[in-house]
PDB file of C-alpha atoms in Angstrom:
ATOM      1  CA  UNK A 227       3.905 -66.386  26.796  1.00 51.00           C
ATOM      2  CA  UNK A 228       6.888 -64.789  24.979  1.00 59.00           C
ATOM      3  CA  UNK A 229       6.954 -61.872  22.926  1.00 67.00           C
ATOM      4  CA  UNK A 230       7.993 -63.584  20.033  1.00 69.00           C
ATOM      5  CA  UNK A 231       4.848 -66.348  20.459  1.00 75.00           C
ATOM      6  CA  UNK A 232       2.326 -63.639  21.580  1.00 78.00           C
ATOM      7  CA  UNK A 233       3.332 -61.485  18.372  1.00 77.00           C
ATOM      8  CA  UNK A 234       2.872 -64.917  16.153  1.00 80.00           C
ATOM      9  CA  UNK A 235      -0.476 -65.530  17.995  1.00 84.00           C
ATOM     10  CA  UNK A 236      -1.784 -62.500  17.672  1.00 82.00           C
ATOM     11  CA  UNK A 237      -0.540 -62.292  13.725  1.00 81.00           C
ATOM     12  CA  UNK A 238      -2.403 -65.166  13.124  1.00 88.00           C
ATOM     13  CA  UNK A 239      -5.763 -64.547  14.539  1.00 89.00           C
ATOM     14  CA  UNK A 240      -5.462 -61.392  12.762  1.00 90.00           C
ATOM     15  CA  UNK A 241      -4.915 -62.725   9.570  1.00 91.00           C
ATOM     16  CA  UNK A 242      -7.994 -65.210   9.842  1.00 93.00           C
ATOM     17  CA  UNK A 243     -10.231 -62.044  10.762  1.00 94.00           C
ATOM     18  CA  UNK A 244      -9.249 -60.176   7.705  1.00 94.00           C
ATOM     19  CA  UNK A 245      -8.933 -63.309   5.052  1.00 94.00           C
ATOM     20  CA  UNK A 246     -12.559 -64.293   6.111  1.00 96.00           C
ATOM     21  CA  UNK A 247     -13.791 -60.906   5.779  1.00 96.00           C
ATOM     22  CA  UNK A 248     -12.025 -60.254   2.637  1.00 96.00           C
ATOM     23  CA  UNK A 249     -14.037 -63.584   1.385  1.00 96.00           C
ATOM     24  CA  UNK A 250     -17.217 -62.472   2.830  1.00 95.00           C
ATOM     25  CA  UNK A 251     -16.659 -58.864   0.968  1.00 93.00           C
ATOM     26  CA  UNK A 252     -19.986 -56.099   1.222  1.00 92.00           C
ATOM     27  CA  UNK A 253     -20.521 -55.329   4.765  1.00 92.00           C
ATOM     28  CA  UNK A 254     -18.447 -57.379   6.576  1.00 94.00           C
ATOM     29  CA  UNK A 255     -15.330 -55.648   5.022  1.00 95.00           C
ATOM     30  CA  UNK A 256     -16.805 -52.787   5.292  1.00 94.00           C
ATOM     31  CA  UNK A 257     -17.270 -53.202   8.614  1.00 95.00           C
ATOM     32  CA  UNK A 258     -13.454 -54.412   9.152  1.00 95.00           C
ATOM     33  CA  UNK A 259     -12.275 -51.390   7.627  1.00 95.00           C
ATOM     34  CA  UNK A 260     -14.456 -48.937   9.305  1.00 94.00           C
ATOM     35  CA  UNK A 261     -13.689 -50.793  12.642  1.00 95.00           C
ATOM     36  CA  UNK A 262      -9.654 -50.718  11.624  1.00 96.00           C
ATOM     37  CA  UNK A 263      -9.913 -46.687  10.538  1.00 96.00           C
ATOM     38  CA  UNK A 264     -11.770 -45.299  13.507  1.00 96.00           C
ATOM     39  CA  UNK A 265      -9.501 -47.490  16.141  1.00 96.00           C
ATOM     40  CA  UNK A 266      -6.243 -45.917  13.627  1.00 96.00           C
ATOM     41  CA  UNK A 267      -8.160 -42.541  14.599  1.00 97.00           C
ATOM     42  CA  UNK A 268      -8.650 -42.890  18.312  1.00 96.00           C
ATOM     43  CA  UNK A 269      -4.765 -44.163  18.333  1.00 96.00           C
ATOM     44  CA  UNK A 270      -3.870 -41.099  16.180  1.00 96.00           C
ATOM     45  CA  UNK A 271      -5.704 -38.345  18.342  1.00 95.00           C
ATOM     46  CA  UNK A 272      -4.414 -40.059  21.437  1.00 94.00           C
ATOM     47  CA  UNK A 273      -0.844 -39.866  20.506  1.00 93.00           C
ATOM     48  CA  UNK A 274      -1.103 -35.819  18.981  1.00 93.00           C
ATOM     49  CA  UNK A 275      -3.018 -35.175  21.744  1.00 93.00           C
ATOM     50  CA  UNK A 276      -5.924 -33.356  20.349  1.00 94.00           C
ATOM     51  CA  UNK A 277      -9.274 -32.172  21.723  1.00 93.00           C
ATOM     52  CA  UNK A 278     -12.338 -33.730  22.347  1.00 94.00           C
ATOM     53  CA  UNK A 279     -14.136 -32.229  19.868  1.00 93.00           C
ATOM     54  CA  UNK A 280     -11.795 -32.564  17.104  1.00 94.00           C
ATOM     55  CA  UNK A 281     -12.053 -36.745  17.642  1.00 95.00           C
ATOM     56  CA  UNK A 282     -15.712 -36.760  17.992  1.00 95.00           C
ATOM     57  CA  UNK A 283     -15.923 -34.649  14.557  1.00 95.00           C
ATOM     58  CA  UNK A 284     -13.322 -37.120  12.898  1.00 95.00           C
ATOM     59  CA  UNK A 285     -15.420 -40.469  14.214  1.00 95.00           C
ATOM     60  CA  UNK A 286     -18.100 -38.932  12.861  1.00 95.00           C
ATOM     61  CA  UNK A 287     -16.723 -38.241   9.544  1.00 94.00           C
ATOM     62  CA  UNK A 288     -14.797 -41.251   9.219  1.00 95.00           C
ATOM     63  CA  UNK A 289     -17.892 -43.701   9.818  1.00 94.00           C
ATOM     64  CA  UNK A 290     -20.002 -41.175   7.376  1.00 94.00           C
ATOM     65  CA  UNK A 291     -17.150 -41.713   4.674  1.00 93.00           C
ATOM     66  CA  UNK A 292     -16.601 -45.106   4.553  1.00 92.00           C
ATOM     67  CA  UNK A 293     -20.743 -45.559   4.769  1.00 93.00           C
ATOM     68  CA  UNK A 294     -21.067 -43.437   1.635  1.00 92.00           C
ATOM     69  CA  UNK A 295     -18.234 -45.492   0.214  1.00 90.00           C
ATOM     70  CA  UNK A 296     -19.164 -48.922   1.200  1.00 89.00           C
ATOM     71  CA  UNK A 297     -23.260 -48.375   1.221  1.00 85.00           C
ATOM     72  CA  UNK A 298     -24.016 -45.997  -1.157  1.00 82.00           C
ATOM     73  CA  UNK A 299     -21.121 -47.192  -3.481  1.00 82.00           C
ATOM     74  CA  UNK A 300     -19.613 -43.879  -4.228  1.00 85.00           C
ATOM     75  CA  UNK A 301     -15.828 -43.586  -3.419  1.00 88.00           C
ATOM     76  CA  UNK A 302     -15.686 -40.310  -5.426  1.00 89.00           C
ATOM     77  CA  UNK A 303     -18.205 -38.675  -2.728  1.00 89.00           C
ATOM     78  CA  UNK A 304     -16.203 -40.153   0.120  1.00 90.00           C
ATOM     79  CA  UNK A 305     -13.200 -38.380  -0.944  1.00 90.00           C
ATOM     80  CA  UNK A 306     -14.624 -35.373  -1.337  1.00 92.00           C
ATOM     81  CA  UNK A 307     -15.876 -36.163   1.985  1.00 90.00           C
ATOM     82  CA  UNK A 308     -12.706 -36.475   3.095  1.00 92.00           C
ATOM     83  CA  UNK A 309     -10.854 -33.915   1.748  1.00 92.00           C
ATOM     84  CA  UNK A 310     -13.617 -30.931   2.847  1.00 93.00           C
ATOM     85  CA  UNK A 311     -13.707 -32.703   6.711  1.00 92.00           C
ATOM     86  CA  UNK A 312      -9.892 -32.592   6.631  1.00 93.00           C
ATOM     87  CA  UNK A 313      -9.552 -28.895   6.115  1.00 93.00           C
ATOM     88  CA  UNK A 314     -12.369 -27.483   8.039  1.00 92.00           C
ATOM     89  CA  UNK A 315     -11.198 -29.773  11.034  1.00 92.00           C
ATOM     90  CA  UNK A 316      -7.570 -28.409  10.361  1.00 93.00           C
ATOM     91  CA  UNK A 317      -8.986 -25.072  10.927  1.00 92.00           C
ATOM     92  CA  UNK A 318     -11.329 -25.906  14.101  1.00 91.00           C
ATOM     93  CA  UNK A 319      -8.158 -27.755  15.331  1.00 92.00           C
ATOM     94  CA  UNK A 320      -6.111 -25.058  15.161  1.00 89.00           C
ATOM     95  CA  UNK A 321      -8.666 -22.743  16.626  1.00 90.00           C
ATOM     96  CA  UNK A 322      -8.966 -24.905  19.705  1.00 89.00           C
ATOM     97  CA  UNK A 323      -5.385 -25.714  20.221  1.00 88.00           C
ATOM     98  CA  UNK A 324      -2.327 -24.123  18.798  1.00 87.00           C
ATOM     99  CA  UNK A 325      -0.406 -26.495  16.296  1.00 85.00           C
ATOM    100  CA  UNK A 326      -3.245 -29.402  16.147  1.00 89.00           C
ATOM    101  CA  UNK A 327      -4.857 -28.295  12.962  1.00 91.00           C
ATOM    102  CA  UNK A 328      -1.874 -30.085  10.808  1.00 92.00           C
ATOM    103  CA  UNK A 329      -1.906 -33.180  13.135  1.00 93.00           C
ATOM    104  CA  UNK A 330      -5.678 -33.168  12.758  1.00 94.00           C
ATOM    105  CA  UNK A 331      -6.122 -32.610   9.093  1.00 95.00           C
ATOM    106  CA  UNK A 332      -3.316 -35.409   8.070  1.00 95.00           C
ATOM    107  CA  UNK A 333      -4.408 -37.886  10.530  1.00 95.00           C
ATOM    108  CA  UNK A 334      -7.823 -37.871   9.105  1.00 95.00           C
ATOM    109  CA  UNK A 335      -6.502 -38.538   5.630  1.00 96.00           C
ATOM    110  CA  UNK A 336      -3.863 -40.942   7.096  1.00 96.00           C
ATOM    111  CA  UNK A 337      -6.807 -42.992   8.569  1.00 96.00           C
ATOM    112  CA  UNK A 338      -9.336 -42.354   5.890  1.00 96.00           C
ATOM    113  CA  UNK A 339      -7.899 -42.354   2.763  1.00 96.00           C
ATOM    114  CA  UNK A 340      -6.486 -46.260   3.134  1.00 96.00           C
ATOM    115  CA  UNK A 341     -10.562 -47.306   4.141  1.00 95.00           C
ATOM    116  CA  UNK A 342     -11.747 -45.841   1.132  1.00 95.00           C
ATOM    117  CA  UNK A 343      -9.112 -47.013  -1.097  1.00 96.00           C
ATOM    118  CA  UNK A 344      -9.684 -50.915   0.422  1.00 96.00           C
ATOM    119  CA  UNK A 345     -13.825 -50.893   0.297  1.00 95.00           C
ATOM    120  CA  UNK A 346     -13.550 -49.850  -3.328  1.00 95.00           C
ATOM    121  CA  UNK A 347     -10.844 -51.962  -4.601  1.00 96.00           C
ATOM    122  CA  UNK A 348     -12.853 -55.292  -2.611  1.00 96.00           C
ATOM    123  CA  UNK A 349     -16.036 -54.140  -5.004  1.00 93.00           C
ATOM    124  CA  UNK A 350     -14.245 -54.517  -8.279  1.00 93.00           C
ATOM    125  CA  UNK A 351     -14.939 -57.423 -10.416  1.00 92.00           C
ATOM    126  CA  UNK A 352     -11.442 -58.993  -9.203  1.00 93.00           C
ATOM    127  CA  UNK A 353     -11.453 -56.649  -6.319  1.00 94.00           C
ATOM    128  CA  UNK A 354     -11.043 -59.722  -3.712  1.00 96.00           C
ATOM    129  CA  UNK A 355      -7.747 -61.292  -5.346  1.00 96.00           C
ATOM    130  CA  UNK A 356      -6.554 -57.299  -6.071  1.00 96.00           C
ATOM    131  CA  UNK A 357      -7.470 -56.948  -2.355  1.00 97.00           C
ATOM    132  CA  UNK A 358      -5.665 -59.485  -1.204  1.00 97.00           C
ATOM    133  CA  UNK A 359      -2.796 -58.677  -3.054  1.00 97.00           C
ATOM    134  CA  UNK A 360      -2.404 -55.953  -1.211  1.00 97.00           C
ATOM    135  CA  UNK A 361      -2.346 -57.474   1.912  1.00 97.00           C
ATOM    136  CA  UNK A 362      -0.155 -60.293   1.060  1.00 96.00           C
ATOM    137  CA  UNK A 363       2.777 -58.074  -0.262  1.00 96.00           C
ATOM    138  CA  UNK A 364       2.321 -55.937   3.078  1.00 96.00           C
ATOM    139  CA  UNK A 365       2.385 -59.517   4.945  1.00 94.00           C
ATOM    140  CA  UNK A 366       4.830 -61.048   2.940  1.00 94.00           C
ATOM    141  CA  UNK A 367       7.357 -57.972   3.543  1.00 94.00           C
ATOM    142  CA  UNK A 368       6.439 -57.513   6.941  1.00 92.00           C
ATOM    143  CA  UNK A 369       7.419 -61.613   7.864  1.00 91.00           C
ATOM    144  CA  UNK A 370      10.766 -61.800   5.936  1.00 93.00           C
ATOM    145  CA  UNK A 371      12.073 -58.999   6.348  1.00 92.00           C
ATOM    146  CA  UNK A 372      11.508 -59.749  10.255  1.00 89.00           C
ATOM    147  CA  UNK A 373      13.128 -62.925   9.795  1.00 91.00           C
ATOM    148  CA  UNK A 374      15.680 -61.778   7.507  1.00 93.00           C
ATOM    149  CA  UNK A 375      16.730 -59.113  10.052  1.00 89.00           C
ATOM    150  CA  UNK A 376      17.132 -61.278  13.104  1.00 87.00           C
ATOM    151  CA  UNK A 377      19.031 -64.160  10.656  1.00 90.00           C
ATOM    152  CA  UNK A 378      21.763 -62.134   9.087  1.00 90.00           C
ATOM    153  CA  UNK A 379      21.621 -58.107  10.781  1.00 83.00           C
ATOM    154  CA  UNK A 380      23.742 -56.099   9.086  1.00 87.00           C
ATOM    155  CA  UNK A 381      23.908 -52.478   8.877  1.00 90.00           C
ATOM    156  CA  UNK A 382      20.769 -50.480   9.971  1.00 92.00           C
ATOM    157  CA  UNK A 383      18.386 -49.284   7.154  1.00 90.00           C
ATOM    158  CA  UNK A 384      17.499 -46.067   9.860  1.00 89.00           C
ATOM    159  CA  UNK A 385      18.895 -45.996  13.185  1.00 88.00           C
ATOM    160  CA  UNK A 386      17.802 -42.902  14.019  1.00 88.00           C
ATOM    161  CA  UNK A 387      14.194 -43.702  13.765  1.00 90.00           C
ATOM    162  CA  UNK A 388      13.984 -47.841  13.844  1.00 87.00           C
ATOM    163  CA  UNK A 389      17.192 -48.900  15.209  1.00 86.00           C
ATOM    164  CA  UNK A 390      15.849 -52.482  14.609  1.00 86.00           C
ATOM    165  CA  UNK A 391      15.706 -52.148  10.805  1.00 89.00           C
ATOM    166  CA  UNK A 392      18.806 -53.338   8.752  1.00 92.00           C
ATOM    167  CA  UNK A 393      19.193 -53.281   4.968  1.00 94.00           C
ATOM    168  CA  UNK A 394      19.135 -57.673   5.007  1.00 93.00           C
ATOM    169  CA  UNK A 395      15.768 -56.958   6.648  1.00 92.00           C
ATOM    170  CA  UNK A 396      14.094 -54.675   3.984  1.00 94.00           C
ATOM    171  CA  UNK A 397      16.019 -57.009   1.074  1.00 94.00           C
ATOM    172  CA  UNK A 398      14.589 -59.696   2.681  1.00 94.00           C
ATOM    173  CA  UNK A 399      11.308 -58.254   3.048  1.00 94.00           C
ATOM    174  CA  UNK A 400      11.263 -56.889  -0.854  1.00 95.00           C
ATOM    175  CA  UNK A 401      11.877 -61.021  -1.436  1.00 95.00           C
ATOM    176  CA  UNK A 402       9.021 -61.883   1.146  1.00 95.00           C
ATOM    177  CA  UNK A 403       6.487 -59.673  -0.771  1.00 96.00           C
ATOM    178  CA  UNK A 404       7.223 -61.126  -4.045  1.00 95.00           C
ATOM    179  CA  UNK A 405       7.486 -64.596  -3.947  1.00 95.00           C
ATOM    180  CA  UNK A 406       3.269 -63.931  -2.067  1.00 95.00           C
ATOM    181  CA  UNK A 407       2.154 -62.448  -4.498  1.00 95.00           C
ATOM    182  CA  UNK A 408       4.035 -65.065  -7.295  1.00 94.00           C
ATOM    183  CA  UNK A 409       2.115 -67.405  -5.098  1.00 94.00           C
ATOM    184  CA  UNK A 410      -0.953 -65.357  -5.405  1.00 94.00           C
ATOM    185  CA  UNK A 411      -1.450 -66.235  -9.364  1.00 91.00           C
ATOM    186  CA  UNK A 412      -1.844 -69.843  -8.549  1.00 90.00           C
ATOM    187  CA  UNK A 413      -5.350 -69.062  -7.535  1.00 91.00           C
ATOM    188  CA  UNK A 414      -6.249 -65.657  -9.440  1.00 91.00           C
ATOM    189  CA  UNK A 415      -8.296 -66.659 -12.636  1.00 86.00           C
ATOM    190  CA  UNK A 416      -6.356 -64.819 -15.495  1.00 80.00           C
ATOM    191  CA  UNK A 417      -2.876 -64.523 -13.856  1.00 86.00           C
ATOM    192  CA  UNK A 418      -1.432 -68.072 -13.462  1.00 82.00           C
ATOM    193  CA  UNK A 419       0.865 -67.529 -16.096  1.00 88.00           C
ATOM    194  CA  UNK A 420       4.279 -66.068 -16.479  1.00 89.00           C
ATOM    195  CA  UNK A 421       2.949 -63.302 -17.826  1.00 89.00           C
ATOM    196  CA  UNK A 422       0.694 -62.968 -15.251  1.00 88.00           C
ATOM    197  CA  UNK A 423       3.735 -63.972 -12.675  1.00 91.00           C
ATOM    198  CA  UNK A 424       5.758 -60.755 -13.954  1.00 92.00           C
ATOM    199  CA  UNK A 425       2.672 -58.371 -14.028  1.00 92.00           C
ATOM    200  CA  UNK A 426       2.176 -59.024 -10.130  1.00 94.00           C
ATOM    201  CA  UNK A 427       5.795 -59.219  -8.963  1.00 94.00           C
ATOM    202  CA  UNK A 428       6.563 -56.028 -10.627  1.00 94.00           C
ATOM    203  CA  UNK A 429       3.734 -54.592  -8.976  1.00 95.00           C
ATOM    204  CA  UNK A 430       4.687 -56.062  -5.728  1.00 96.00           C
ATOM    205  CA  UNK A 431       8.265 -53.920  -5.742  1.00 96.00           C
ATOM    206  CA  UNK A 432       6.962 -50.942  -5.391  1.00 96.00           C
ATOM    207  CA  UNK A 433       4.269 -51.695  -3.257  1.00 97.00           C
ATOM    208  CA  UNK A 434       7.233 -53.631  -0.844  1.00 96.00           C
ATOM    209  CA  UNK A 435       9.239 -50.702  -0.498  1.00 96.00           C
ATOM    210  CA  UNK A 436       6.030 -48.096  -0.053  1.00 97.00           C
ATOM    211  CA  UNK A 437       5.140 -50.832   2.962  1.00 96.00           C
ATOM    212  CA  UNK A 438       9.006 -50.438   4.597  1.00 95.00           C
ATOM    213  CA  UNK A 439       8.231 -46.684   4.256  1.00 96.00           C
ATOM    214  CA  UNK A 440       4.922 -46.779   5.952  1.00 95.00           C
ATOM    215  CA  UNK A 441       6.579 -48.560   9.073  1.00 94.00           C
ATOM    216  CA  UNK A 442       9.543 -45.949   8.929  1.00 94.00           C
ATOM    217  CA  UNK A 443       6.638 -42.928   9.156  1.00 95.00           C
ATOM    218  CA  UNK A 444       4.603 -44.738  11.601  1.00 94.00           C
ATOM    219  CA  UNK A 445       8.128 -45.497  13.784  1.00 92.00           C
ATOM    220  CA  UNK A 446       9.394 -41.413  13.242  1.00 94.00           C
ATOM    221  CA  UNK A 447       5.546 -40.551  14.068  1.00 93.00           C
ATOM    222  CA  UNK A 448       5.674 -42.618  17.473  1.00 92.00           C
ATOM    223  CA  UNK A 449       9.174 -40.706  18.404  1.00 91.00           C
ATOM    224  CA  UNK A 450       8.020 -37.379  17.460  1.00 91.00           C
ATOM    225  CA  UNK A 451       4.932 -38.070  19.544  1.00 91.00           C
ATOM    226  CA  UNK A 452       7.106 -39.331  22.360  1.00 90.00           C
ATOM    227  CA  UNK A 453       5.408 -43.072  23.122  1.00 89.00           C
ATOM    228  CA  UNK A 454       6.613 -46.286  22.201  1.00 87.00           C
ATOM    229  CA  UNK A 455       3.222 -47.893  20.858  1.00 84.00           C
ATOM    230  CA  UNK A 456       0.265 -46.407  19.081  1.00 88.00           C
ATOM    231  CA  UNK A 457      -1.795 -48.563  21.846  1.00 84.00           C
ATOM    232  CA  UNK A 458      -2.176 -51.474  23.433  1.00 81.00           C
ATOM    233  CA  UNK A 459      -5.380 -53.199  22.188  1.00 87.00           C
ATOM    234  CA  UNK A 460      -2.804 -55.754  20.074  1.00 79.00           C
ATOM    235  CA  UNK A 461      -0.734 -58.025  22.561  1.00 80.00           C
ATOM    236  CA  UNK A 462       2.900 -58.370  21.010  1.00 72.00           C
ATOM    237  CA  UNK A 463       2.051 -55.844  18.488  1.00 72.00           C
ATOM    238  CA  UNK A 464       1.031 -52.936  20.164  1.00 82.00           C
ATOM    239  CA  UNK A 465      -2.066 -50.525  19.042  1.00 89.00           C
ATOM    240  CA  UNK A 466      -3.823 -50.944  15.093  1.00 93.00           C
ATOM    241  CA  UNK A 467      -1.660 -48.095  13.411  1.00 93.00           C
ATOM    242  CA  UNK A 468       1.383 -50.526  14.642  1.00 90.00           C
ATOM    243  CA  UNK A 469      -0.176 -53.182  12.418  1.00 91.00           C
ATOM    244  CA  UNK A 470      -1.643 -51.567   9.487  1.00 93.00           C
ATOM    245  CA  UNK A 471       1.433 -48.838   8.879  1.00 92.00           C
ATOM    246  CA  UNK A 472       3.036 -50.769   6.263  1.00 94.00           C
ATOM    247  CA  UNK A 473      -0.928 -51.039   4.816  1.00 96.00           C
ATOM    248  CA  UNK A 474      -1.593 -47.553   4.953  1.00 97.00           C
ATOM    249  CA  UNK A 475       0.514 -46.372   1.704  1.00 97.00           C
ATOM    250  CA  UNK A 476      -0.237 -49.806   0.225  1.00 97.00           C
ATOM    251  CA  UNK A 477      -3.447 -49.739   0.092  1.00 97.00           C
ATOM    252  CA  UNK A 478      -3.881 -46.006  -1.041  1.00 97.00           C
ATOM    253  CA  UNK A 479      -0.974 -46.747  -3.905  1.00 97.00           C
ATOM    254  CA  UNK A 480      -2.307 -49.760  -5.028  1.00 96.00           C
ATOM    255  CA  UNK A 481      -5.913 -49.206  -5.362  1.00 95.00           C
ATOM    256  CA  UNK A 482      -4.495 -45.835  -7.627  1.00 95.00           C
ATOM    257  CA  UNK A 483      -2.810 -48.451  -9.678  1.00 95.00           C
ATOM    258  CA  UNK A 484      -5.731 -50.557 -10.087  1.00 94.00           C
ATOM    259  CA  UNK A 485      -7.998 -48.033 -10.546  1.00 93.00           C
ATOM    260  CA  UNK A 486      -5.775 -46.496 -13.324  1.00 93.00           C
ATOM    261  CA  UNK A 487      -5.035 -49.679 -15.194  1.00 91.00           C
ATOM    262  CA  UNK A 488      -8.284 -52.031 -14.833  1.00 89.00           C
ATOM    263  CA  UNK A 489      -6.291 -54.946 -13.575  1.00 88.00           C
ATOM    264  CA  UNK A 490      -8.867 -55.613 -10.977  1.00 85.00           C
ATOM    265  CA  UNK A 491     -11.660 -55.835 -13.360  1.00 76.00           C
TER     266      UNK A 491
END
């Protein structure tokens, strides 16, 4: 199979995983999510080469936090969690090996903060069309601006870390993540209206161009780091931080907005 098919493939059974765990919501997302973070955190350590103990500390804190978010349905307590883990492991990190207590403490955040951010935002009263949103505006960015890219090229959005990008690619992509979540109000009870139309594809700009940036970090992290894939548990996509970069900011940014505004009930 070509890389091209195996990536498409591989996309799709992806999708179907999340979408039906996304419908189920409670555990089973929880589940997904806590199954997504700690693989993001084994890729993470892996890459910034840290020590032993430092990944068996940030498994353990990881499956703690999203158990106190998902479980005991307090997010609040999960970021404090979080944020106390992240800078007592940045000192035990740096203890243990010079220069890993930054890598540590930010990769525990990185992979933590987006699994918090998703389990809440699914528990809201419109927390699986919110959710979904989400998603959609990463997938819908992610697809055209793939698309767009190969079609038309162009000048390179940043050669020196994704010599792939082009600027047709991320216009496309800022298109791609619109018109899904346009589509999106067809089906969300309360939004299929114009007003409701506007309200999401504003939303979805941002939220487009946060997902670009996510893929930029994630493709600067993987140079820095020196390897060309996060893993290799994805065929044609590579490791999970390859798939869920452009979710990582998303997901963090948009539950903020949500949780700010109410939208999501």
């Amino acid at each position: 199979m070509g890389e091209l098919p195996k990536r498409i493939a591989t996309g799709l059974v992806l999708v179907a995983v999340a979408v039906a765990a996304l419908w189920a919501g409670g555990i089973a997302f929880a589940a997904l999510a806590a199954v997504a973070v700690l693989l993001m955190w084994v890729e993470w350590t892996a890459m910034h080469r840290l020590p032993l103990p430092v990944r068996r500390i940030g498994l353990a804190v990881l499956a703690l936090m999203l158990w106190i978010t998902a479980v005991l349905q307090n997010p609040s307590e999960g970021l404090m969690l979080l944020g106390g883990a992240a800078g007592l492991l940045m000192i035990l990190a740096g203890k243990l090996v010079r220069g890993a207590g930054r890598p540590a403490a930010i990769g525990l955040l990185y992979c933590g903060l987006p699994g918090i951010a998703l389990v809440w935002l699914r528990g809201q009263g419109w927390g699986l069309y919110a959710t979904l949103l989400l998603m959609l505006v990463v997938w819908g960015a992610d697809i055209a601006a793939y698309f767009t890219g190969r079609a038309l090229g162009g000048p390179k959005l940043a050669p020196a870390i994704s010599p792939n990008k082009t600027w047709s690619g991320a216009a496309g992509g800022l298109l791609g993540a619109v018109a899904a979540a346009v589509l999106l109000t067809l089906v969300w009870p309360g939004y299929a209206n114009i007003a409701g139309a506007q309200r999401l594809a504003l939303l979805a700009v941002p939220l487009a161009v946060l997902s670009i940036l996510g893929d930029l970090y994630e493709s600067w992290l993987k140079r820095r780091c020196g390897v060309k894939d996060s893993g290799t548990i994805l065929p044609g996509h590579g490791g999970v931080m390859d798939r869920l970069d452009g979710l990582v900011p998303v997901a963090v940014a948009g539950a903020g907005v949500f949780a700010m505004t109410g939208w999501a009930g």
